[in-house]
CSV table of C-alpha atoms in Angstrom, one decimal:
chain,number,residue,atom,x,y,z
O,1,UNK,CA,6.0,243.3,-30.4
O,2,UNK,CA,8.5,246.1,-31.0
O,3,UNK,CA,7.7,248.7,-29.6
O,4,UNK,CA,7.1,246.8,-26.5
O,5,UNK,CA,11.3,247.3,-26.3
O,6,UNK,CA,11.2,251.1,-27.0
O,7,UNK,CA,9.1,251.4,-23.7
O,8,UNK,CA,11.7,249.7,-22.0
O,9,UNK,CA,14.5,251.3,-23.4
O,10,UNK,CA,12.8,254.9,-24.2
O,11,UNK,CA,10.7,255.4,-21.4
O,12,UNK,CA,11.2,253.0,-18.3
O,13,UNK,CA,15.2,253.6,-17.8
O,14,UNK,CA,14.8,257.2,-18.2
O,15,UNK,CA,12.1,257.4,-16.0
O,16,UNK,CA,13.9,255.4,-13.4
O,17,UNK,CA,16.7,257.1,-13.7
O,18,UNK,CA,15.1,260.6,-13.2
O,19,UNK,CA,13.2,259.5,-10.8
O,20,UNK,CA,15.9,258.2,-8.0
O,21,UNK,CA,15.9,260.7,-5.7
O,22,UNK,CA,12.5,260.3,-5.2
O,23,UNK,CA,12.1,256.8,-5.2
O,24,UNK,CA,13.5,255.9,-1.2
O,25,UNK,CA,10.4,257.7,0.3
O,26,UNK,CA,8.1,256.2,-2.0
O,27,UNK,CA,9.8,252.7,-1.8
O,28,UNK,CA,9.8,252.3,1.7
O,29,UNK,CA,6.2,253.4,2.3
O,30,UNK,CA,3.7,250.5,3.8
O,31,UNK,CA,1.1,251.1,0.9
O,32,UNK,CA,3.8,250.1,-1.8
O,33,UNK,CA,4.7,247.4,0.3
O,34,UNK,CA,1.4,245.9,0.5
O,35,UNK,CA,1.5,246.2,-3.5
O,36,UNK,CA,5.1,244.4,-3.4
O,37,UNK,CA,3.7,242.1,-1.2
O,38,UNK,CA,0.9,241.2,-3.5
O,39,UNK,CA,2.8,241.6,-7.0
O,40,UNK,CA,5.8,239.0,-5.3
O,41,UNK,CA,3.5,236.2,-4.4
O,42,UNK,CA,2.1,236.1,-7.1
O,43,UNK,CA,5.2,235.6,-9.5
O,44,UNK,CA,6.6,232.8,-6.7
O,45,UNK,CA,3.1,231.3,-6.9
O,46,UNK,CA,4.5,230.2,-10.7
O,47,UNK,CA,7.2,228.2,-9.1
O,48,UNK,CA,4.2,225.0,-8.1
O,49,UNK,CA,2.3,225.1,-11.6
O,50,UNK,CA,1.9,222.4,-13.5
O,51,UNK,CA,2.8,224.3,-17.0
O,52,UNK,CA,6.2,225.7,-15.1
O,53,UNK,CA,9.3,226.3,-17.1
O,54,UNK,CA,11.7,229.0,-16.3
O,55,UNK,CA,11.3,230.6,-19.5
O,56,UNK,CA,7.5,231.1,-18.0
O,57,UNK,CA,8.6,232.1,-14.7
O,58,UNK,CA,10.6,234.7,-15.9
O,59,UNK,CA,8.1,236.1,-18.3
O,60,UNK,CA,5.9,236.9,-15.0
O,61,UNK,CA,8.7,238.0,-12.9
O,62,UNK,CA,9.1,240.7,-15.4
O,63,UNK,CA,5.6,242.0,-15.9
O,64,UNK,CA,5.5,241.9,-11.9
O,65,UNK,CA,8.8,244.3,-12.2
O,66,UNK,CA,7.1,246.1,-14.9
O,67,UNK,CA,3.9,247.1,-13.3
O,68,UNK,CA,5.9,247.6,-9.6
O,69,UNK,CA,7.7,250.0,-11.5
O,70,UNK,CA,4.8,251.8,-13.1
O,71,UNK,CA,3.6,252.1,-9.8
O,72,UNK,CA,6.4,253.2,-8.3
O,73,UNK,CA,7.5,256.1,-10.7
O,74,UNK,CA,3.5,257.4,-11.2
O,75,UNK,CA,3.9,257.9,-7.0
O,76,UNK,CA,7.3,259.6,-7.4
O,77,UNK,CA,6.2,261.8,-10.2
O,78,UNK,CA,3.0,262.5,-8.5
O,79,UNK,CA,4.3,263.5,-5.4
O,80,UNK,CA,7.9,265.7,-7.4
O,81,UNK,CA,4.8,268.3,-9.0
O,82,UNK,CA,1.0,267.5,-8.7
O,83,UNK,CA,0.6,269.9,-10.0
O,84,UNK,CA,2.0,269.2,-13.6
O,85,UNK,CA,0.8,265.8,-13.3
O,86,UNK,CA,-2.6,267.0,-12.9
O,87,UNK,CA,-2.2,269.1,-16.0
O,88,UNK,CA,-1.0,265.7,-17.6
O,89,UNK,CA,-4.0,264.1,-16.8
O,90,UNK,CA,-6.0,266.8,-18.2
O,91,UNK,CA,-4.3,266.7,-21.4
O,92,UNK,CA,-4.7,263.0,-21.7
O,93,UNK,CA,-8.7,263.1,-21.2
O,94,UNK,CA,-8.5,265.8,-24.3
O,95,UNK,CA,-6.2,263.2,-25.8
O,96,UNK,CA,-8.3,260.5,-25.3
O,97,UNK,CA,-11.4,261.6,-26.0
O,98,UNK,CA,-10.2,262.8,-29.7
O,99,UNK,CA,-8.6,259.4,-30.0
O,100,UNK,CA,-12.2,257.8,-29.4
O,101,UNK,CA,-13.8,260.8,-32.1
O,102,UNK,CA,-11.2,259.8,-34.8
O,103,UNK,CA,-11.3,255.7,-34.0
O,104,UNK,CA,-15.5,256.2,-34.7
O,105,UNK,CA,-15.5,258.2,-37.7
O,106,UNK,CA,-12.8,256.0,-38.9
O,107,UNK,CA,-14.2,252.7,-37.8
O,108,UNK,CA,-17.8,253.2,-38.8
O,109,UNK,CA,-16.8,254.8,-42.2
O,110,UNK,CA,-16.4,251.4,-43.5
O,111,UNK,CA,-18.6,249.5,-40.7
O,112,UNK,CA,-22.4,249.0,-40.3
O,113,UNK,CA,-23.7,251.5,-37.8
O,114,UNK,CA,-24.1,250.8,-34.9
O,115,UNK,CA,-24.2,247.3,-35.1
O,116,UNK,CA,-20.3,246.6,-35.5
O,117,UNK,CA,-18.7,246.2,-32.7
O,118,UNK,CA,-16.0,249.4,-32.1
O,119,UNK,CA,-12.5,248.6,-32.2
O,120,UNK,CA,-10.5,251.7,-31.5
O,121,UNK,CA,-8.1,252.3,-33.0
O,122,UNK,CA,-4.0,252.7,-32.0
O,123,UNK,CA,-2.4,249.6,-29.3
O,124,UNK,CA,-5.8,249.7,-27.5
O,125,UNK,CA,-7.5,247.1,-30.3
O,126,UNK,CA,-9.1,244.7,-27.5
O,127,UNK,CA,-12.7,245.9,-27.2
O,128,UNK,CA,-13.7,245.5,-23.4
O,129,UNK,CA,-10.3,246.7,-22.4
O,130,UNK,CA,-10.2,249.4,-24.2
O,131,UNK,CA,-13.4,250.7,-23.3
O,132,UNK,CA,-12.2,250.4,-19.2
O,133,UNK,CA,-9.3,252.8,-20.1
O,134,UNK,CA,-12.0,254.8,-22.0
O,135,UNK,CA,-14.2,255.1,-19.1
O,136,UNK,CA,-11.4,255.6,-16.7
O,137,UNK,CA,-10.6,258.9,-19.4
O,138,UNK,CA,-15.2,259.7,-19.2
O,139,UNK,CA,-14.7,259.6,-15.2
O,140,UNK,CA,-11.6,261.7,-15.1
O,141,UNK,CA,-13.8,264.2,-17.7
O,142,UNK,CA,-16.3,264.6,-15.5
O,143,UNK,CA,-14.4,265.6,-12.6
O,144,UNK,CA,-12.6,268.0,-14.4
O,145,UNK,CA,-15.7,269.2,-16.0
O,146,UNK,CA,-17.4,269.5,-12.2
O,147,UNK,CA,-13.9,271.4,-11.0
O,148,UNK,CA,-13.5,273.4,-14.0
O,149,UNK,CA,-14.7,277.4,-13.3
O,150,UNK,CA,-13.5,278.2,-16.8
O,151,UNK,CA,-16.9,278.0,-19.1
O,152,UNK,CA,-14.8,277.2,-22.1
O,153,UNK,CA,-12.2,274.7,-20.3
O,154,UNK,CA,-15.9,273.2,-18.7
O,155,UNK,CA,-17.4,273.3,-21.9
O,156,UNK,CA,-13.9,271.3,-23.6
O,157,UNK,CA,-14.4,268.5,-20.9
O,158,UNK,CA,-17.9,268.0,-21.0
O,159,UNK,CA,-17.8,267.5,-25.2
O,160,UNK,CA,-14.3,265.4,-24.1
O,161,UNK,CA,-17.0,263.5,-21.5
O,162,UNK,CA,-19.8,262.9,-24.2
O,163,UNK,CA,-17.3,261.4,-26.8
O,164,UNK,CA,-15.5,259.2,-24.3
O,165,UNK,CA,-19.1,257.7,-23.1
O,166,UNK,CA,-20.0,257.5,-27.0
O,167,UNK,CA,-16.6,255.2,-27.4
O,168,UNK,CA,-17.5,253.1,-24.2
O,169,UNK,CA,-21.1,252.4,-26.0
O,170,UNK,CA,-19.9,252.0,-29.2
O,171,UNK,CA,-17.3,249.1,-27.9
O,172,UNK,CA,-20.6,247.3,-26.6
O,173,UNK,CA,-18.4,246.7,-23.6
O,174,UNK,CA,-20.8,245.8,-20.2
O,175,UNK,CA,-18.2,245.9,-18.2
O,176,UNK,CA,-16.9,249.8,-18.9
O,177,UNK,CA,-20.7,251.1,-19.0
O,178,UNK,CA,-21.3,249.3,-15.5
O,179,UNK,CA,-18.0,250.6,-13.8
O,180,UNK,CA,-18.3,253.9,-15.1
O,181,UNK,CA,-22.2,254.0,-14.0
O,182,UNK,CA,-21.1,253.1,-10.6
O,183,UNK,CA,-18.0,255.1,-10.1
O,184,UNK,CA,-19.7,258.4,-11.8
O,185,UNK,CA,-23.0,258.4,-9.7
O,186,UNK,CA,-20.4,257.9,-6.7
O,187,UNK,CA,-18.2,260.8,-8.4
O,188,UNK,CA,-20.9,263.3,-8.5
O,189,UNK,CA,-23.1,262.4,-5.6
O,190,UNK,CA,-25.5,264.6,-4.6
O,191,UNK,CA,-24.1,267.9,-5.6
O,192,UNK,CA,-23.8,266.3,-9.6
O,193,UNK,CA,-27.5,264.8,-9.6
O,194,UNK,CA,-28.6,266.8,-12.7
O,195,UNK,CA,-25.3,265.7,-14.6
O,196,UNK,CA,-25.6,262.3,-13.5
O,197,UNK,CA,-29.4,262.9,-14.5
O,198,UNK,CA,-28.4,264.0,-17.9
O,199,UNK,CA,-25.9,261.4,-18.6
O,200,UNK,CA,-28.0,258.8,-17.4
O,201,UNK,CA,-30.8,260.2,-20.3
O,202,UNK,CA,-28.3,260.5,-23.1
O,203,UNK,CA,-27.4,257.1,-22.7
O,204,UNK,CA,-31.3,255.9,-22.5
O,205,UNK,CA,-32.1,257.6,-25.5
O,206,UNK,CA,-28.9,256.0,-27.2
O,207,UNK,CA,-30.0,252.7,-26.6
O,208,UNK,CA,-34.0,253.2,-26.8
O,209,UNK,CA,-32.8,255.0,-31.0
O,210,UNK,CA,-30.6,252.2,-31.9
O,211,UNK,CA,-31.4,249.1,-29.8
O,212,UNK,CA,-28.7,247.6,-31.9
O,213,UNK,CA,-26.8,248.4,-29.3
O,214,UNK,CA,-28.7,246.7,-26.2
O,215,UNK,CA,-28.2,243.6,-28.0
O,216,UNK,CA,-25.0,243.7,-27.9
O,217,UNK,CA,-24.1,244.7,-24.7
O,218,UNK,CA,-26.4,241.5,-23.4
O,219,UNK,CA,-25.0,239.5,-25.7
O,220,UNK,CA,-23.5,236.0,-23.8
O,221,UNK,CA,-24.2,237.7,-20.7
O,222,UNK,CA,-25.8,234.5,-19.8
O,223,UNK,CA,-22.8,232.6,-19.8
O,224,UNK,CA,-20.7,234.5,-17.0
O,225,UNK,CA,-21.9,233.0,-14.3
O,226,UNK,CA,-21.4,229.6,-15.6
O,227,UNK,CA,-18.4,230.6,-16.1
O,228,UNK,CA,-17.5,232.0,-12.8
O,229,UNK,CA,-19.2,228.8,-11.3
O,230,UNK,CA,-16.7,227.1,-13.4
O,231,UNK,CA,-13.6,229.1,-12.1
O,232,UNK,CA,-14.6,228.5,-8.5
O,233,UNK,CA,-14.8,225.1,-8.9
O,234,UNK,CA,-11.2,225.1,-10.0
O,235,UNK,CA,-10.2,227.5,-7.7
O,236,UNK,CA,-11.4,225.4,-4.5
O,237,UNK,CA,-9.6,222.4,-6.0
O,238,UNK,CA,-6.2,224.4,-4.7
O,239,UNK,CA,-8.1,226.9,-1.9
O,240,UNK,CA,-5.0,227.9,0.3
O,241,UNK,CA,-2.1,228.5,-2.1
O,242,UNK,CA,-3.7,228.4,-5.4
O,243,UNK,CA,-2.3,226.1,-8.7
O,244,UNK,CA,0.3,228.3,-9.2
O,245,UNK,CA,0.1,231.9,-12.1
O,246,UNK,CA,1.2,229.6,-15.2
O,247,UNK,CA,-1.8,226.8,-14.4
O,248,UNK,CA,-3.8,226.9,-16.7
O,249,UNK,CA,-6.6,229.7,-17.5
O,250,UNK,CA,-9.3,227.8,-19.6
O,251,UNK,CA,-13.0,227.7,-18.0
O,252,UNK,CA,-14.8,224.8,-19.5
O,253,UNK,CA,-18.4,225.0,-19.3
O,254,UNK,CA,-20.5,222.6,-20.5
O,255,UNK,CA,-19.2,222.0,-24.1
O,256,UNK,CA,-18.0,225.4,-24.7
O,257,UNK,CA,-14.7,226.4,-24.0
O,258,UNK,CA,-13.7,230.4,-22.4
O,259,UNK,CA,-9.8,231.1,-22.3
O,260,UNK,CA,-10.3,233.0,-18.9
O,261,UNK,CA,-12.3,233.3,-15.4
O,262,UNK,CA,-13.6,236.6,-16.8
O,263,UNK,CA,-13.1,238.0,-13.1
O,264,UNK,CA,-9.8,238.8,-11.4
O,265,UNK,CA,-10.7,237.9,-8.0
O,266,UNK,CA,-11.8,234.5,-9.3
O,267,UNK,CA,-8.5,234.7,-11.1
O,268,UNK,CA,-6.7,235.5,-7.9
O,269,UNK,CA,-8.0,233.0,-5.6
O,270,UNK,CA,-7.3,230.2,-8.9
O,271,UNK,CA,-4.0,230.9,-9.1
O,272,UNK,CA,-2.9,232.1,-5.3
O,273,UNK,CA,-5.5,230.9,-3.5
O,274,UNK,CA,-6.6,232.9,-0.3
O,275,UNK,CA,-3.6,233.7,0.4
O,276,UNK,CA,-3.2,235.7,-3.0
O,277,UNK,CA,-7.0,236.8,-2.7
O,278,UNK,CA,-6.3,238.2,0.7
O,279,UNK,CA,-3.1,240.0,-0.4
O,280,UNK,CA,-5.3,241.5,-3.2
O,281,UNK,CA,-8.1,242.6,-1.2
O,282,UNK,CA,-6.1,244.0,1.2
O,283,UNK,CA,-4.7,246.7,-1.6
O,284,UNK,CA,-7.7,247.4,-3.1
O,285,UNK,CA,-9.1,247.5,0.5
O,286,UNK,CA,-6.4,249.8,1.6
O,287,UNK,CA,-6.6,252.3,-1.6
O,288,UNK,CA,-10.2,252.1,-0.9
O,289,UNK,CA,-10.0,253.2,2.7
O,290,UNK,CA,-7.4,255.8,1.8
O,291,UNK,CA,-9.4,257.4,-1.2
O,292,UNK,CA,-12.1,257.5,1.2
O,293,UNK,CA,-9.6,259.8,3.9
O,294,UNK,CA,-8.5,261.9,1.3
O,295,UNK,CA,-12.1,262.3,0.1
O,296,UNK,CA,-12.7,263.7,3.5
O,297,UNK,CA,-10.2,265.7,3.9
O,298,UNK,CA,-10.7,267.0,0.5
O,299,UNK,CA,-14.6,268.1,0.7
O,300,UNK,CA,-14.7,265.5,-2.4
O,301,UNK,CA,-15.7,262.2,-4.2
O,302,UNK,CA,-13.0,261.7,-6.4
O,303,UNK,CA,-10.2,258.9,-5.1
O,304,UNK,CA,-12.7,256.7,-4.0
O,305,UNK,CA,-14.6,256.9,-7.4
O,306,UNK,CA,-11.1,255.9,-9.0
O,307,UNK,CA,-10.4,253.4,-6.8
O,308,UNK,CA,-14.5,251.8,-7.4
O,309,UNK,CA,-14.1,252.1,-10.8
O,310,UNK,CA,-11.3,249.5,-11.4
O,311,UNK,CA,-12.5,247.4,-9.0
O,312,UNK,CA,-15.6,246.8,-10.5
O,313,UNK,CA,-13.8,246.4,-13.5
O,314,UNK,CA,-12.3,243.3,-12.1
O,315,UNK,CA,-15.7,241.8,-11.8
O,316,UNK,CA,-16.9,240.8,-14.9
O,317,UNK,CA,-14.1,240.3,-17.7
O,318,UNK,CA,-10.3,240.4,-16.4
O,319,UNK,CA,-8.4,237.6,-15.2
O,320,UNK,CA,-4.8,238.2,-14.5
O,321,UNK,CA,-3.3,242.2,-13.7
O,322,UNK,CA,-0.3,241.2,-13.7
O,323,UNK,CA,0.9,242.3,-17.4
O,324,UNK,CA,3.2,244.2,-19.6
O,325,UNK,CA,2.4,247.6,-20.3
O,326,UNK,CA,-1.9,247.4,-21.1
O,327,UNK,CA,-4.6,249.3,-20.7
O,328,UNK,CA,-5.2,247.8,-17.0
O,329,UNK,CA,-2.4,249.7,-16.1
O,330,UNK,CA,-4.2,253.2,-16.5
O,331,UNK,CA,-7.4,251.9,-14.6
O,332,UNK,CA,-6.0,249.8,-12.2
O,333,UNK,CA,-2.8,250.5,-11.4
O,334,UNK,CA,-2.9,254.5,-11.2
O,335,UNK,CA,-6.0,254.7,-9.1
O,336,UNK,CA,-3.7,253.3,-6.6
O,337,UNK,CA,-0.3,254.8,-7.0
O,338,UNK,CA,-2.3,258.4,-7.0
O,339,UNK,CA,-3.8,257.2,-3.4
O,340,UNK,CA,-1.0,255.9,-2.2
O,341,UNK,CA,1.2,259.4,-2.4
O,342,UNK,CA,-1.7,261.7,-1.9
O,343,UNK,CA,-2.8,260.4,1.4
O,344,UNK,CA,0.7,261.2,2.6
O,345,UNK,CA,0.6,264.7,1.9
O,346,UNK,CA,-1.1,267.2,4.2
O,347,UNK,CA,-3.6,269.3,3.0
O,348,UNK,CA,-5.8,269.4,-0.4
O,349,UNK,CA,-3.7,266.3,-2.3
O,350,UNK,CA,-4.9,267.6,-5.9
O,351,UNK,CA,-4.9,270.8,-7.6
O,352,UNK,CA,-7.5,269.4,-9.6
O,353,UNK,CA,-9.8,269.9,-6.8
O,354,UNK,CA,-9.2,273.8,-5.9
């Protein structure tokens, strides 16, 4: 699509280009390098699949560049003023949140409710993934809301927080409402047992007044672990380096047909085999660790609730993270370009947590 090419050309060259005196530091730390690691045996992995052509090949090289890059200039902006960046991320959950407010009104004006299905509106039109970057947006909300002293900046996030949970419902999306169960309760903890409490109530009554929606977020829940039975199988065919990230993706079980593994680690060990699956584990295993330092340091559960949040993500519905600019990218990627710079500072990484 088009504007695909104004990203490029409006947003990543400028970026880059602002960004270079930053980038050596960055660069040349061991986290990125794990990432690098990672994101470059992947796109060789391409070179041994069946479906190769180099049209192909270079289609993945790019989105490997792409979402290197991403990672890269998050961690130099992050670390050049976290403080601004924090700002930015609190503008974006307002952002967000009014995005979800205007995509239900807007979607259910001319929809059954709430038996239709949300589709938001804007580039984030796929259901389940939008919903993960919509409950990345709810978990960032209630940190904000818990860190806030401000009544009326705490009062703007919490509304910000019940609208984004509303959108993750509404999408009928299991895997957004799971991830953001886990990674909240880890988020608040002890200290955040009555929010957690509340939430947890608002979200029982929601489904107990229109069980419309508990059908369909257990609809064809049945079927994933065929499926991920299914994508094993493949996966063991080629166990050590995997059958290569253009074989193909289809999961046949039984007589129905499912395009994907509907799990990234599945996906992983498919198409890199355990060598891939190790290289991924060991980032997500390394941001976890990291998150879990800074936490320390910090007095706080926030990094590692990040970091939790798009990994259990992975579980149930993505397949491959290497992509062009998607929603993935806001709950996967920048979990881990935020750990990787703020472990390297000294002191309180994130003004967001004063």
């Amino acid at each position: 699509p088009e504007h695909y090419r104004y990203y490029y050309i409006l947003v990543v060259l400028p970026l880059l280009a602002g960004c270079l005196e930053g980038l050596g530091a960055v660069a040349t730390s061991r986290w990125f390098g794990l990432v690098l690691a990672y994101i470059s045996y992947m796109v060789i992995t391409s070179l041994w699949s069946e479906q190769f052509s180099w049209a192909e090949f270079a289609r993945v090289a790019w989105y490997g560049a792409l979402v290197a890059v991403f990672v890269l200039v998050t961690a130099v902006l992050r670390n050049r003023d976290p403080l601004r960046f924090d700002k930015l991320l609190r503008a974006l959950v307002v952002l967000a949140a009014a995005t979800g407010l205007v995509s239900i009104v807007a979607w259910y004006s001319r929809n059954p409710f709430p038996v239709a299905r949300l589709q938001p509106i804007s580039r984030m039109d796929h259901e389940i993934l939008a919903a993960c970057a919509y409950g990345f947006f709810a978990l960032l909300a209630l940190h904000f809301f818990r860190m806030e002293h401000s009544r009326l900046l705490r009062a703007v996030f919490f509304l910000a927080l019940l609208t984004l949970i509303a959108t993750v419902l509404l999408t009928q999306s299991r895997t957004a409402l799971v991830a953001l169960i886990v990674a909240s309760t880890v988020l608040a903890g002890v200290k955040g047992r009555i929010a957690i409490a509340s939430l947890a109530a608002i979200v029982a009554v929601a489904l107990a007044v229109q069980p419309e929606l508990w059908q369909g977020l257990t609809r064809r829940m049945p079927y994933r672990f065929g499926i991920w039975s299914a994508a094993l199988d493949q996966a063991l065919q080629h166990w050590l380096l995997g059958s290569g990230y253009l074989s193909d993706s289809t999961v046949q079980v039984q007589e129905l047909s499912f395009v994907h593994a509907h799990n990234a680690y599945l996906a992983t060990f498919r198409d890199g085999g355990v060598v891939g699956l190790g290289l991924l584990l060991a980032v997500f295993g390394s941001a976890a660790v990291s998150a879990f330092r800074l936490d320390r340091r910090n007095g706080e559960v926030y990094y590692l609730a990040l970091i939790l949040y798009g990994m259990v993500c992975a579980i149930p519905d993505l397949d491959r993270i290497l992509t062009r600019p998607r929603e993935i990218w806001l709950f996967l990627w920048l979990p881990i370009a935020l750990v990787m710079v703020d472990i390297q500072r000294p002191g309180r990484a994130s003004s967001a947590q004063r």
